[in-house]
Coordinates of C-alpha atoms in Angstrom, one line a residue:
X785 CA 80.3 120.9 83.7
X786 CA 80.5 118.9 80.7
X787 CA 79.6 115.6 81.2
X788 CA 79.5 112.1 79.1
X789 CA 76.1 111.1 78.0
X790 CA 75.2 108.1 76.3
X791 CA 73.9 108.1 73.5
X792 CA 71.2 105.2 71.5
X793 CA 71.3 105.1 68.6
X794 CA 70.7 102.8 65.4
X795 CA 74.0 99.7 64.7
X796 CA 74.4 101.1 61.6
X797 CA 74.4 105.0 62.3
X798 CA 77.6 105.1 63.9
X799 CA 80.8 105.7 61.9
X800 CA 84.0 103.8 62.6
X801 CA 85.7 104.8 65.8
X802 CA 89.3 105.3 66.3
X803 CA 91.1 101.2 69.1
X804 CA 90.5 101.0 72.4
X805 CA 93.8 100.7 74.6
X806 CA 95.7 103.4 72.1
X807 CA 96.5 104.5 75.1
X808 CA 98.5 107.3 73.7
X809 CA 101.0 108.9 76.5
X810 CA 99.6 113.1 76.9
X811 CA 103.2 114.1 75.8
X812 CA 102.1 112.7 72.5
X813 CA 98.9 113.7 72.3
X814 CA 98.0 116.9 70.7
X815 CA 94.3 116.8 72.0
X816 CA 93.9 115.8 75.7
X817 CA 90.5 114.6 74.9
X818 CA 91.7 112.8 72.1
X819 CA 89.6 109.0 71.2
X820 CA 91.0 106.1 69.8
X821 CA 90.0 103.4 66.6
X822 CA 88.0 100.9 68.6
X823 CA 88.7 96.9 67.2
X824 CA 85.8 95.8 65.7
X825 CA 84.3 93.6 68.4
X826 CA 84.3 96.4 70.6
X827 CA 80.5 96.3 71.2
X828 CA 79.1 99.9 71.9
X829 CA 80.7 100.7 68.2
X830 CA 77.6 99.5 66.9
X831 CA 75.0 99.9 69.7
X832 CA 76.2 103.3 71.3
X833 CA 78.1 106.6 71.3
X834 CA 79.8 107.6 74.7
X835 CA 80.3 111.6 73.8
X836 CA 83.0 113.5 75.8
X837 CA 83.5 113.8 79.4
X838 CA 85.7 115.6 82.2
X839 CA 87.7 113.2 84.2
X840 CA 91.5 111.9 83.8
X841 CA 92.6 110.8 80.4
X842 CA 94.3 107.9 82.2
X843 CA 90.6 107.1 83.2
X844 CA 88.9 107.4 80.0
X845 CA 91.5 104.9 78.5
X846 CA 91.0 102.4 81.2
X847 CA 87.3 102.7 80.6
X848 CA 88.1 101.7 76.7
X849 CA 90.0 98.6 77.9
X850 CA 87.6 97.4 80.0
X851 CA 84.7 98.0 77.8
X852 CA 86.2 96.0 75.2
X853 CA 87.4 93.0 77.9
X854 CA 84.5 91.1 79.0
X855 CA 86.8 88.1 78.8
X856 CA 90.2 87.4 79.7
X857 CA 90.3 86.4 75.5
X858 CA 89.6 89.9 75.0
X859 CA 91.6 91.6 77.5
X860 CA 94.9 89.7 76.1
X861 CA 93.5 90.7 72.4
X862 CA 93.5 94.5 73.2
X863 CA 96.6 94.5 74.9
X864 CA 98.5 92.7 72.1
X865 CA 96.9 95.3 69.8
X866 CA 98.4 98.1 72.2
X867 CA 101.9 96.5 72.3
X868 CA 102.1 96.2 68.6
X869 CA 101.4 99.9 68.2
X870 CA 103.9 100.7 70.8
X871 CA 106.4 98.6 68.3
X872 CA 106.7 95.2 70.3
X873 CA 106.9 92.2 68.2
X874 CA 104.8 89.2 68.7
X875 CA 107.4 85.7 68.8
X876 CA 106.1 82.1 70.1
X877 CA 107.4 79.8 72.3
X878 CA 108.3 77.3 70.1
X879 CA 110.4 80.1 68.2
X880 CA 114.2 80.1 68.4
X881 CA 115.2 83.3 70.4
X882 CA 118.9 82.9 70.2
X883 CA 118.3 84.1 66.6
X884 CA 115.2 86.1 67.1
X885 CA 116.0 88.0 70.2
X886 CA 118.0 91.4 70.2
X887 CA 119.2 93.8 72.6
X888 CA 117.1 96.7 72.7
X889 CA 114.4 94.8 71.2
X890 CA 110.4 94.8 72.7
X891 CA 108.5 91.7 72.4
X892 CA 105.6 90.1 73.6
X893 CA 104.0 86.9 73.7
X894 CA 100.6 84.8 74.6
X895 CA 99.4 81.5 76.1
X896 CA 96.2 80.1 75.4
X897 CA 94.5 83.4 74.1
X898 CA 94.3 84.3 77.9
X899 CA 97.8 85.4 79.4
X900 CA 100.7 87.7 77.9
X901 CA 103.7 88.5 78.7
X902 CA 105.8 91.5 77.2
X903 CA 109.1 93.0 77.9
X904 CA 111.9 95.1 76.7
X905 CA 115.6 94.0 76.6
X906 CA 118.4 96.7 77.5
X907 CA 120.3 98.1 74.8
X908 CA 123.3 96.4 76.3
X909 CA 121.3 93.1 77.2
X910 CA 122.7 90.4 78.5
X911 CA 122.2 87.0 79.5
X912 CA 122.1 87.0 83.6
X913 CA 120.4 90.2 83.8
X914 CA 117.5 90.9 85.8
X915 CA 114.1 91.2 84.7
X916 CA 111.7 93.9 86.9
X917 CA 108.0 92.2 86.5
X918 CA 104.8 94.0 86.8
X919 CA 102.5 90.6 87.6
X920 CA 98.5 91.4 86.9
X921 CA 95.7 88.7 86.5
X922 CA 92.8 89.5 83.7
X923 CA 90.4 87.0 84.8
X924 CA 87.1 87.7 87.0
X925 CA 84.7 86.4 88.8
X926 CA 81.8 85.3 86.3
X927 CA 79.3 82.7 85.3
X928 CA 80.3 80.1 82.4
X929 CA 78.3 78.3 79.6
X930 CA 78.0 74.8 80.9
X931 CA 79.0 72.1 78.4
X932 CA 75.5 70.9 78.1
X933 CA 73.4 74.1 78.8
X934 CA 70.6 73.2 76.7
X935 CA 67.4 73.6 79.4
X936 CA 64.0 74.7 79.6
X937 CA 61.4 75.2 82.4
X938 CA 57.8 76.6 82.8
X939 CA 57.7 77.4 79.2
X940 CA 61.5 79.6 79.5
X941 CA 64.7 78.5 77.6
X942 CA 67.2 78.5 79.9
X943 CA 71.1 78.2 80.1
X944 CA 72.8 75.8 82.6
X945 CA 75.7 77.5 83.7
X946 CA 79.0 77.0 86.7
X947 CA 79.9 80.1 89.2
X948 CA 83.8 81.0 88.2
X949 CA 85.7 82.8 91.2
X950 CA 84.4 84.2 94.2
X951 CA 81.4 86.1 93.1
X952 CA 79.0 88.3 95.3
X953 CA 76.7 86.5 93.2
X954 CA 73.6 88.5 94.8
X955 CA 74.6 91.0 92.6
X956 CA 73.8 89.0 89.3
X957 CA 70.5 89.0 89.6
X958 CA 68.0 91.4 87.3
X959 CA 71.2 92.4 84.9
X960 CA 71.3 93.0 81.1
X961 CA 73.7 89.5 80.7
X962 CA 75.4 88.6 77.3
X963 CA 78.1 86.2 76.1
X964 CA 81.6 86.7 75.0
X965 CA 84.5 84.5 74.9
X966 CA 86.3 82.1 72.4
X967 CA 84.3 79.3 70.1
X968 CA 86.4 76.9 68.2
X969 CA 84.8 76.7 64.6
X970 CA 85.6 74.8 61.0
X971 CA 86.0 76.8 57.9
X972 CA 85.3 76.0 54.7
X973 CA 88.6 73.9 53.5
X974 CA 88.2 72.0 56.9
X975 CA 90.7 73.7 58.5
X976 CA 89.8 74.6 62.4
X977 CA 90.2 77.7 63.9
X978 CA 89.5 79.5 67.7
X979 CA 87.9 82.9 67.1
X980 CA 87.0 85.7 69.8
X981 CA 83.8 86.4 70.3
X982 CA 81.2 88.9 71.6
X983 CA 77.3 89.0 71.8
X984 CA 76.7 92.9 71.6
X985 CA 73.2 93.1 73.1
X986 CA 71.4 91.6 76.8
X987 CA 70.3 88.3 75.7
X988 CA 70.3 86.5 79.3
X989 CA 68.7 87.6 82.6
X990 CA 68.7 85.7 86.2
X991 CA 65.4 87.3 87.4
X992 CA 65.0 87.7 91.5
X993 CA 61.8 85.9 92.8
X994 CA 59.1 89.3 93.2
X995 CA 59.2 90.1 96.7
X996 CA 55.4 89.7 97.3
X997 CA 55.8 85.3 96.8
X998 CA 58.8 85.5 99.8
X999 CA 58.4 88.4 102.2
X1000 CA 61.5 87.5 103.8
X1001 CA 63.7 88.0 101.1
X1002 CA 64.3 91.8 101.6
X1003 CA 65.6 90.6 105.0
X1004 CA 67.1 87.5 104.4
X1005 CA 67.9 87.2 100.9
X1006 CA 69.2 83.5 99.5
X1007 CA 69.3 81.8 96.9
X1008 CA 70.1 78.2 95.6
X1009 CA 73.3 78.8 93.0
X1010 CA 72.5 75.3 91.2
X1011 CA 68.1 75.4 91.1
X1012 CA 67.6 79.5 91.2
X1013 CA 70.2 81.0 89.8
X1014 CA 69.6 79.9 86.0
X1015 CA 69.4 82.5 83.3
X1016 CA 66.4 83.0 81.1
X1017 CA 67.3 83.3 77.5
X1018 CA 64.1 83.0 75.5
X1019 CA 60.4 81.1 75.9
X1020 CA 59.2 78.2 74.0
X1021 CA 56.7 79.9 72.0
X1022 CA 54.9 76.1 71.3
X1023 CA 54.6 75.8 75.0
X1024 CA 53.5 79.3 76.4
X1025 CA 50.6 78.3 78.3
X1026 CA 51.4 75.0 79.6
X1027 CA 53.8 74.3 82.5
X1028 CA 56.8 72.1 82.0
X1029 CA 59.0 70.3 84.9
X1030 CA 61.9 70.8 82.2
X1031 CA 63.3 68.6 79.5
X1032 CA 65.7 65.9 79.1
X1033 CA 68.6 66.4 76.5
X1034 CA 68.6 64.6 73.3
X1035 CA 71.1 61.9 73.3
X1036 CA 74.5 62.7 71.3
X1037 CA 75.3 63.1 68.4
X1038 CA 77.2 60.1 66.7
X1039 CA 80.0 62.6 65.9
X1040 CA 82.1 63.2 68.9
X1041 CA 82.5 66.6 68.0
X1042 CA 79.6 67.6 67.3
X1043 CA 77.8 69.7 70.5
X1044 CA 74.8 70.7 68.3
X1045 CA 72.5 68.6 70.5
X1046 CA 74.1 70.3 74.0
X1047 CA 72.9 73.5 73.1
X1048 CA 69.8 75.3 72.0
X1049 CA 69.6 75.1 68.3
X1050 CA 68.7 79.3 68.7
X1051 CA 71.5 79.8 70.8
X1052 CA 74.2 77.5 68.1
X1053 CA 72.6 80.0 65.3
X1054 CA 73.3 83.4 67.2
X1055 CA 76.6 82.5 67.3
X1056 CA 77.0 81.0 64.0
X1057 CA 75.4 84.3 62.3
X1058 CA 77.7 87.0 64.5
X1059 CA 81.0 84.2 63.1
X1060 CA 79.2 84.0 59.6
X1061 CA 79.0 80.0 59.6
X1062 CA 76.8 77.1 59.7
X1063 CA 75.8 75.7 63.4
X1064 CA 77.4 72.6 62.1
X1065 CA 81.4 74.7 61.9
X1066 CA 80.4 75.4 65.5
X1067 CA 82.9 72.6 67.4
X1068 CA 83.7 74.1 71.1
X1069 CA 83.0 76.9 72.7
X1070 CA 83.9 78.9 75.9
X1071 CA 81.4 81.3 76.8
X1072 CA 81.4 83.9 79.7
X1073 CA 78.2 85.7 80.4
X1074 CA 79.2 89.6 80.9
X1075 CA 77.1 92.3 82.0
X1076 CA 76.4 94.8 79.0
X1077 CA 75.9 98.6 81.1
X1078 CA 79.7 100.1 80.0
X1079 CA 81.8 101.2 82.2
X1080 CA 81.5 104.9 83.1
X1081 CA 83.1 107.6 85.2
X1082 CA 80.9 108.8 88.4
X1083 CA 80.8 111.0 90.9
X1084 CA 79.4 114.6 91.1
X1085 CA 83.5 115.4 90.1
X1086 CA 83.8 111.8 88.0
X1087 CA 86.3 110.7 90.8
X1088 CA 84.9 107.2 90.4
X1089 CA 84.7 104.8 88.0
X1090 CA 81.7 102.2 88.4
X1091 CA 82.3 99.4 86.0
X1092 CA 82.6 95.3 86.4
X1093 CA 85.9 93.8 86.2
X1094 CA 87.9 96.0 88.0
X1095 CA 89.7 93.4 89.4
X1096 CA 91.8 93.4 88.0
X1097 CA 91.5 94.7 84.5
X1098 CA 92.4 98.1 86.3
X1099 CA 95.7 96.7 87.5
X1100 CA 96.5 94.8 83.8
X1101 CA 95.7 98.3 82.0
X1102 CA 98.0 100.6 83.6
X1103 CA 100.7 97.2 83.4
X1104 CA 100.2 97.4 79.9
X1105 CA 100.1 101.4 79.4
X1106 CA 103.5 101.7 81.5
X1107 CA 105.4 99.2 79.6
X1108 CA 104.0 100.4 76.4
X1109 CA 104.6 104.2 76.9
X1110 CA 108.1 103.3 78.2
X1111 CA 108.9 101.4 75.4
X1112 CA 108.2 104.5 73.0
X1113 CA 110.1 106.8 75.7
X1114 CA 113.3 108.4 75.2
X1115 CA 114.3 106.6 77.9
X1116 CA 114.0 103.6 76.3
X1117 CA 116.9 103.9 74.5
X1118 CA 119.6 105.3 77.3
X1119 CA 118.5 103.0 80.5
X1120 CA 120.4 100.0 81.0
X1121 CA 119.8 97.8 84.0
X1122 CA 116.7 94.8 83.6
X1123 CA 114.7 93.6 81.1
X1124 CA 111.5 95.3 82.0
X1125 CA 108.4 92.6 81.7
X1126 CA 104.3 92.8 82.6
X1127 CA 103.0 89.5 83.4
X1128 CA 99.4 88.9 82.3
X1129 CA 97.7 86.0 84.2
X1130 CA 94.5 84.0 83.6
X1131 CA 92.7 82.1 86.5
X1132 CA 93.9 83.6 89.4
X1133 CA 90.6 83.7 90.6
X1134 CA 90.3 80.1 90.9
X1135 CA 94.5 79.8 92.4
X1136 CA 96.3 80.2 89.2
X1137 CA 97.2 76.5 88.9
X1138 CA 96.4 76.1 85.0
X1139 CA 99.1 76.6 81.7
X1140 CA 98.0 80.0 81.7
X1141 CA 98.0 81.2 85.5
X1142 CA 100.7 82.5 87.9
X1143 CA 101.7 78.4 89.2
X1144 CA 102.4 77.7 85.5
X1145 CA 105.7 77.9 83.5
X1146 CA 105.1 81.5 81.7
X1147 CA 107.6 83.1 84.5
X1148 CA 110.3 80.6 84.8
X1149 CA 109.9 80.0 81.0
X1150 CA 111.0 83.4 80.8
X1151 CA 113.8 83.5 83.0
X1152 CA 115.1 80.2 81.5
X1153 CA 114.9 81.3 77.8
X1154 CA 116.5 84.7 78.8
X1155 CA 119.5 83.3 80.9
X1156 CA 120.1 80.0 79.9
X1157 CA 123.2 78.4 81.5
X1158 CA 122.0 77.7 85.8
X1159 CA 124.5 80.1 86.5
X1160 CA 123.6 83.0 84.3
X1161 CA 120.0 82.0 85.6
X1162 CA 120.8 82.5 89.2
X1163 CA 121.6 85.6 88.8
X1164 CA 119.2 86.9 86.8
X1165 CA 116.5 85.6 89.7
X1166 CA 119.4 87.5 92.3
X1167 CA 118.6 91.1 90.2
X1168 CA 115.2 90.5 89.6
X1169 CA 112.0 92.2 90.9
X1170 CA 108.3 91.7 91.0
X1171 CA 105.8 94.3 91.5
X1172 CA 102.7 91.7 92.0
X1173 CA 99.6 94.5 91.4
X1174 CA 96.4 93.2 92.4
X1175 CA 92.9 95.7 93.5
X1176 CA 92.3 96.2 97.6
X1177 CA 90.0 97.7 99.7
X1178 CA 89.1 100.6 100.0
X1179 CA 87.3 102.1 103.5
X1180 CA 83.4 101.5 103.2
X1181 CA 82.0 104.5 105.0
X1182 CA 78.7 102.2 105.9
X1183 CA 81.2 99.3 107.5
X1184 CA 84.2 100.9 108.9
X1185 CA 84.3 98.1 111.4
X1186 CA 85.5 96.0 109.2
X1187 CA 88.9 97.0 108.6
X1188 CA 91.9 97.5 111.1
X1189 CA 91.8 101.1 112.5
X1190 CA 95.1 102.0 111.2
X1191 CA 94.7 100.7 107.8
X1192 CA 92.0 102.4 105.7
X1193 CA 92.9 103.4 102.1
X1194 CA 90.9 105.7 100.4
X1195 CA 90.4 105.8 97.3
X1196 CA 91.7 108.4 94.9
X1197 CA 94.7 108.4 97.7
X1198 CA 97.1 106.8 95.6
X1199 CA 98.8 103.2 95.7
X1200 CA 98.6 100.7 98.3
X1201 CA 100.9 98.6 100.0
X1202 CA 99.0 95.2 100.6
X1203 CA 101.2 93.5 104.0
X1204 CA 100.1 90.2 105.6
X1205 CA 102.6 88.8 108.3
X1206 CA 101.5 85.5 107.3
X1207 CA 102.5 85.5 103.9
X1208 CA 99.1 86.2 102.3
X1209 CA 101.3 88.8 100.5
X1210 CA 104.9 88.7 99.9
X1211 CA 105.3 91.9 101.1
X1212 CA 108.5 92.5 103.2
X1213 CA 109.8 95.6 104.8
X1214 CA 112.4 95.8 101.8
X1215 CA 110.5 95.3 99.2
X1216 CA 107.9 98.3 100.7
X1217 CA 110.8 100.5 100.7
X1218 CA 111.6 100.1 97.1
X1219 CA 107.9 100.8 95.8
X1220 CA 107.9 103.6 98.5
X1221 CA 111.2 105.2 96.7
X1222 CA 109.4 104.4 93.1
X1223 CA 106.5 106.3 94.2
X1224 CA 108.5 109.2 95.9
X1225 CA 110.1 109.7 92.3
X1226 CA 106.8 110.6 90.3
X1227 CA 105.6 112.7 93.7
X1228 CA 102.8 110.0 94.4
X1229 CA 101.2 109.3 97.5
X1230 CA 101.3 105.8 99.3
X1231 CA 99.0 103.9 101.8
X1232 CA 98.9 100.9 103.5
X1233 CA 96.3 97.9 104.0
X1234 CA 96.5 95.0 106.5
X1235 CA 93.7 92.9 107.5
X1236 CA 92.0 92.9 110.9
X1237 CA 93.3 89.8 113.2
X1238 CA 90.2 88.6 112.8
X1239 CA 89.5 88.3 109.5
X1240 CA 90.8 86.1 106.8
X1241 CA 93.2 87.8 104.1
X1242 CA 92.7 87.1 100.9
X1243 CA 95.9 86.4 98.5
X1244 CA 97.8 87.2 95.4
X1245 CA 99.4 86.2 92.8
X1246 CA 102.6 87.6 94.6
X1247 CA 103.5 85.2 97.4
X1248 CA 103.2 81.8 94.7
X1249 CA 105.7 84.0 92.3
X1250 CA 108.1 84.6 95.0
X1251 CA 108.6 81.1 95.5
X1252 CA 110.8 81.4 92.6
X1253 CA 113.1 83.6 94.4
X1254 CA 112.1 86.7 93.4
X1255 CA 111.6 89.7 96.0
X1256 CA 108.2 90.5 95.8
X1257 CA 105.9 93.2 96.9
X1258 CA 102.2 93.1 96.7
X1259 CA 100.3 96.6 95.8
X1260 CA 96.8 97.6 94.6
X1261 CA 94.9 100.6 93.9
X1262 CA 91.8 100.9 96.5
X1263 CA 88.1 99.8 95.3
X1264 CA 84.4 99.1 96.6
X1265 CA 82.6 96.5 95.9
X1266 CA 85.6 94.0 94.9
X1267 CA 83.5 90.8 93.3
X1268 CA 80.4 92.2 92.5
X1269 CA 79.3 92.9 88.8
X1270 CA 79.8 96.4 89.5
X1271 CA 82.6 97.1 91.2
X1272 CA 83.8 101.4 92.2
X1273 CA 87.3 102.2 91.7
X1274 CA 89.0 105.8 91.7
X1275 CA 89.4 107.5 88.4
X1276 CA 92.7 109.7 89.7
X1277 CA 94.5 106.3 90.9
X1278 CA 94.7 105.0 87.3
X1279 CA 97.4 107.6 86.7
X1280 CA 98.9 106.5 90.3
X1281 CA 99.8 103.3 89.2
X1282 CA 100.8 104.0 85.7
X1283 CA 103.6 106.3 87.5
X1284 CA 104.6 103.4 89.6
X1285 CA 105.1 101.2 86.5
X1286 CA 106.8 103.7 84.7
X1287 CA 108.9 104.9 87.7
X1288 CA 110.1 100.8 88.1
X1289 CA 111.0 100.3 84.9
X1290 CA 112.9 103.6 84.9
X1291 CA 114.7 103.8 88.1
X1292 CA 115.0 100.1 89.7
X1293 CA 117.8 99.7 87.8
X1294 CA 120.0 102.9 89.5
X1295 CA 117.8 102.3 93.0
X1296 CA 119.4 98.5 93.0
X1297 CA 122.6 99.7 92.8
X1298 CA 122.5 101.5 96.1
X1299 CA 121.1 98.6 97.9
X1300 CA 123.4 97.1 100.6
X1301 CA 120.7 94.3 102.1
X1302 CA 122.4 91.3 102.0

């Protein structure tokens, strides 16, 4: 069996690669083990060479994306670039779309750097038509960059950082940790600007305490998330052999926006030297540490993948994939029916209230701009649909007692259908039986998930959505791990839900019209 190895070598050894997230469909691919041009902050261009390996191509694509997303900055950045190749056109929210807007047109936008949305109008579009949403979050949880993380202990220059999300933070501990996110810097006319960026090697660590100084530990294992869980990012070479009880920070700068005294001046210059400025242009930052080990396929048949983030990066991938191979379809071009539209979210992981999560405008934005007179709008919500696609769990072999008898996805056995008779998910018996018929027409396989009576369900973005009056179902593709820094999804079910996808925006339309449930 050929399998992927990976492969050290020298940054500068490597020639360009073809972008991550080309996600070409197979039907236009004339190599099935085709790569793709990788952007340039795509960080194993430089560091390492991933050679060939069996497994879906689905698989391999999602592993692109998600190797070049360790922030929800980068995730929207990768799929823009995979929209624009698939001919969408980027407008703004302050644009005008009665001018800019045509039928049969594919656009996308963003918010913030850190949500998208895209769609495609019929060819015969018009206002008061329906819209069939795939709704995905990018976000994860993380650890974040304090805005004073300038700290030192016991001779070690540390970073202060806050827990974003519900982590299984255990995990976190003894990993290769870098940075990545966006840092809002000056140029040289004085204009300001927010650029992407990523650290491409470990440069932070959280080390464990060594079992031998708490025996318990192996037992028992906790930890203090403000006092013990502090990365290490260098030691104070002028201090090695004395101990210090840590540091005070210098008081501020007389320039408000100045945050070179909030940070370690070595820390300021790695990030000024990988943006090419001074430490002075460096304003603001927002910086996620991300764990550097790529994500891989696994498995003695490379039925898994093992990588961080698949919540729910796996869910935004095959959103944008669908739309994107739709949109370069021949069926692009006959269909009538809805607008079809993938939804992008930031911070659901922390309940999606922000300009840029599910609770914000993006959704009825759209809607609004798309079917502007109340009436037109009322009827668009009437013929709308929203697939809400968020990662559930799978069966753990070692805790089958935690999950309801009757409900045990597997994974690799297709999509699931996430219900929750109190609402957790917006599921409803009608909305099931439309994904149900979606799935029957690409020949996939469904499952179902409900929680144990006593347990407490977690929640979506679906149920807040469907506020708006949208019928909503909530579905997922089954993983291990969910919240840990690596997480174990099923390399077979990223095909599974990019046929669900494709199947909605291809048959709602003629499925609606045989609907009779009012």
């Amino acid at each position: 069996m050929s399998v992927r190895s990976l492969v050290c070598r020298h940054p500068h050894s490597l020639a360009p690669r073809p972008i991550p997230g080309s996600f070409v469909s197979a039907a236009t691919q004339s190599d099935s083990r085709r790569r793709f041009p990788r952007p340039p902050f795509f960080p194993f261009s430089r560091t390492m060479a991933i050679t060939q390996q069996n497994g879906p191509e689905a698989a391999h694509k999602l592993l692109d994306f998600v190797n070049a997303s360790p922030t929800p900055f980068h995730a929207v950045q990768v799929a823009s670039a995979r929209l624009e190749r698939a001919g969408f056109q980027k407008i703004r929210e302050q644009d005008d779309w009665d001018k800019d807007l045509k039928a049969g047109g594919k656009y996308y936008l963003t918010r913030n750097q850190s949500a998208l949305l895209a769609f495609t109008l019929p060819q015969k579009w018009q206002p008061g038509a329906g819209v069939s949403i795939v709704a995905t979050h990018v976000d994860s949880p993380n650890l974040r960059v304090r805005p004073i993380s300038k700290r030192s202990k016991a001779g070690y220059l540390q970073v202060g950082v806050e827990t974003y999300g519900s982590g299984s933070w255990h995990s976190w501990f003894d990993r290769d940790l870098s940075l990545a996110g966006r840092v809002v810097i000056t140029d040289k006319s004085g204009d300001f600007h927010a650029k992407i960026i990523r650290i491409d090697r470990p440069i932070l660590r959280i080390p464990s305490l060594a079992i031998h100084l708490d025996r318990g530990s192996a037992d028992n294992f906790r930890f203090n998330a403000e006092t013990e869980f502090v990365p290490i990012v260098g030691i104070i070479e002028s201090n090695l052999n004395s101990l210090s009880s840590g540091t005070k920070a210098e008081e501020p700068s007389k320039n408000a926006s100045s945050i070179q005294d909030n940070h370690h001046p070595a820390l300021l210059a790695l990030l000024a030297d990988h943006l090419s400025v001074a430490p002075e242009s460096i304003h603001d930052f927002e910086l996620h540490l991300y764990d550097t080990q790529p994500s891989v396929l696994g498995g003695l048949n490379n039925e898994f993948v093992f990588s961080p983030r698949m919540d729910n990066q796996f869910s935004s991938f095959a959103a944008v994939e669908a739309i994107a191979t739709f949109a370069l379809s021949s069926s692009f071009n006959v269909l009538e029916g809805n607008v079809n539209c993938i939804a992008l979210f930031n911070h659901e992981e922390i309940g999606s209230v922000s300009t840029s999560g599910a609770e914000s405008s993006l959704i009825p934005f759209l809607l609004q701009r798309l079917s502007p007179s109340p009436a037109a709008y009322a009827q668009s919500v009437a013929r709308s649909f929203l697939i809400s696609a968020d990662m559930t769990h799978a069966v753990h072999p070692n805790y089958t007692g935690k999950y309801e008898d009757n409900h045990t996805p597997l994974i690799n056995g297709g999509v699931t259908i996430k219900t929750n008779a109190k609402q957790r998910y917006a599921t409803d018996s009608l909305g099931s039986f439309v994904v149900k018929k979606l799935i029957e027409r690409k020949g996939g396989k469904v499952q179902e998930y409900e929680v144990r009576n006593d347990m407490v369900c977690g929640s979506t973005v679906g149920p807040m959505l469907s506020k708006l009056g949208i019928r909503t179902v909530d579905v997922g593709c089954p993983m291990l791990s969910m919240h840990s820094i690596r997480e174990t999804a099923g390399s077979h079910d990223v095909q599974a839900a990019i046929d669900l996808f494709i199947s909605f925006f291809e048959g709602f339309a003629d499925l609606h019209r045989s609907l009779n449930f009012e």
